[in-house]
């Protein structure tokens, strides 16, 4: 009994270590871009983005890694700012004056763009999402979730079958 | 076994297994021994001296109370712009992140040792700041009604506040009134009821601090069990001439969980045998304690888990309508938002979780009552809930840290520059690392939750085969929840 329990614990530990290793390798590949070499032609993605108290319209922008992104930004009410996490782009938006920014979406993942000029109470929550596929962070997480769940359930079933 | 090892052995046995129902040799995630402890007060006698001093608590409270007083004034007379006001930045950016990222996970309810909210009430009640004064205090000293000696009042008060969190975290005067109200409430309660009744049964912060401090890597417990057992006059329970009986109405000699221990250190001052310790330990050990579990605490876990998801959607999501609702832009929208929030955390989360637990019970053919299995397994929602809050809190502090030095130099938003930091640029840091931190937090939470669920199932059902089957559906639920947070935070 004691032996069996020890075996099971080693099993759990191994599973955990294995999952972590797999994730580590995966993340390393993803971050160095090796895993993302896709050979697809980059597109030009142009989006009109309106800023108002306290949301972006559209709130979600989807592009692929490598795309040239052109955003035509315009504030509809007060002074806002467009700050893009991960890219460090920061642009002030005066009401009614269009501003165009261009950048290559070279960093995959989901990045928040947020208001960078204090514009009222909900200013800190004025957030939109830029999704640059492939989103390695989310994929790694989901793979981790699936591994953990499948691993444990598999372990449980094995245990039940054996007993 | 040598004589030197004896007390250590006794300690480990009694403190961890004998009194708490945790099986011998349990290991978290298969390799962290649940009964590992590192006794800080034994290793560092200086620490015990500091904790024994009545001045420690007083000075800590005095410092936070002074800062709090300035912040409160800022809340009332300073700029209404939240991000430029000391109160909002101090409470909702600095305090919140420090609480969730450092204090609760590593130091349990250490916040309650610093908290300025109940100080005024306690000083009045004791008619003393530092030294204990003999004779009657300024209080009727009533006991809290037995029917309410649980977490339900806190659950409802917290829910009430949660419905206004959009307003609360962005409006300086609302935060100021709420905190002032809590100070006044604590005073009134302390004049009528005994000791820290407010903290234990009414503080909305205390509820989740208590629940999530079960995950903390620090605990205050008795040291050698036989010393407590043979000490007929239990000073920590009844108090002494120099120090008070446990203000939190715990029995330090048998306390097995962090939930209601406010780190006030009185038991270090009452115990003439120096038998109380501050110890490091693996996180989450309290979740396995097969004692005092209840539906009230289970609901606290549901509320916190549901609230984390909803806040992530409202505050960090891209949906403008949701933000308008939470901001009370229209009455109708707000009512939709408030009622769905209440319904989600009070009914939907428990119902869905209940369905999975029910399925597991069916699968396993276990004959323990459903409510018992449901209650016990609900504690496995604590790790993923807490780690989801941690992931959420990264997204509060990393982008917004710069507001902190700014308001320190310009607390009222009047253009002062006291320490030359008023001009610090708003400048998010670590944005490229943040998703990695968040994913790591979520996966750790999931792994830990699965492990706790399995251990609790085995403890409740007493049979490996049944426990395995009963844990399968809850694992699916936990995986689903982690998937949801992945989508909300990095997806
Ligand atoms: S329970 Fe609440 S009021 Fe009491 S010390 Fe803790 S946080 Fe402060
Ligand atoms: S006196 Fe009570 S609340 Fe204070 S540290 Fe001791 S056990 Fe915890
Ligand atoms: Cu704005």
XYZ file of C-alpha atoms and ligand atoms in Angstrom, chain B residues 220 236 244-252 255 260-268 276, ligand 2:
30
model
C 0.415 31.364 13.863
C -4.491 32.892 25.595
C -5.953 40.417 26.222
C -7.697 37.165 25.513
C -7.644 36.409 21.772
C -9.430 39.456 20.312
C -10.642 37.321 17.433
C -12.394 34.851 19.738
C -10.234 32.010 18.559
C -8.754 29.397 20.857
C -5.076 29.698 19.942
C -6.644 26.764 16.200
C -10.026 33.876 11.657
C -6.609 34.673 13.080
C -5.949 38.392 12.655
C -2.209 38.288 13.383
C -2.703 40.565 16.379
C -0.034 38.661 18.354
C -1.938 38.890 21.650
C -1.438 35.185 22.213
C 2.335 35.752 22.210
C 2.949 30.270 20.349
S -4.526 36.199 19.722
Fe -5.900 35.146 18.317
S -6.064 36.415 16.490
Fe -4.330 37.171 17.698
S -2.560 36.138 16.761
Fe -3.251 34.877 18.478
S -4.695 33.406 17.593
Fe -4.374 35.009 16.091
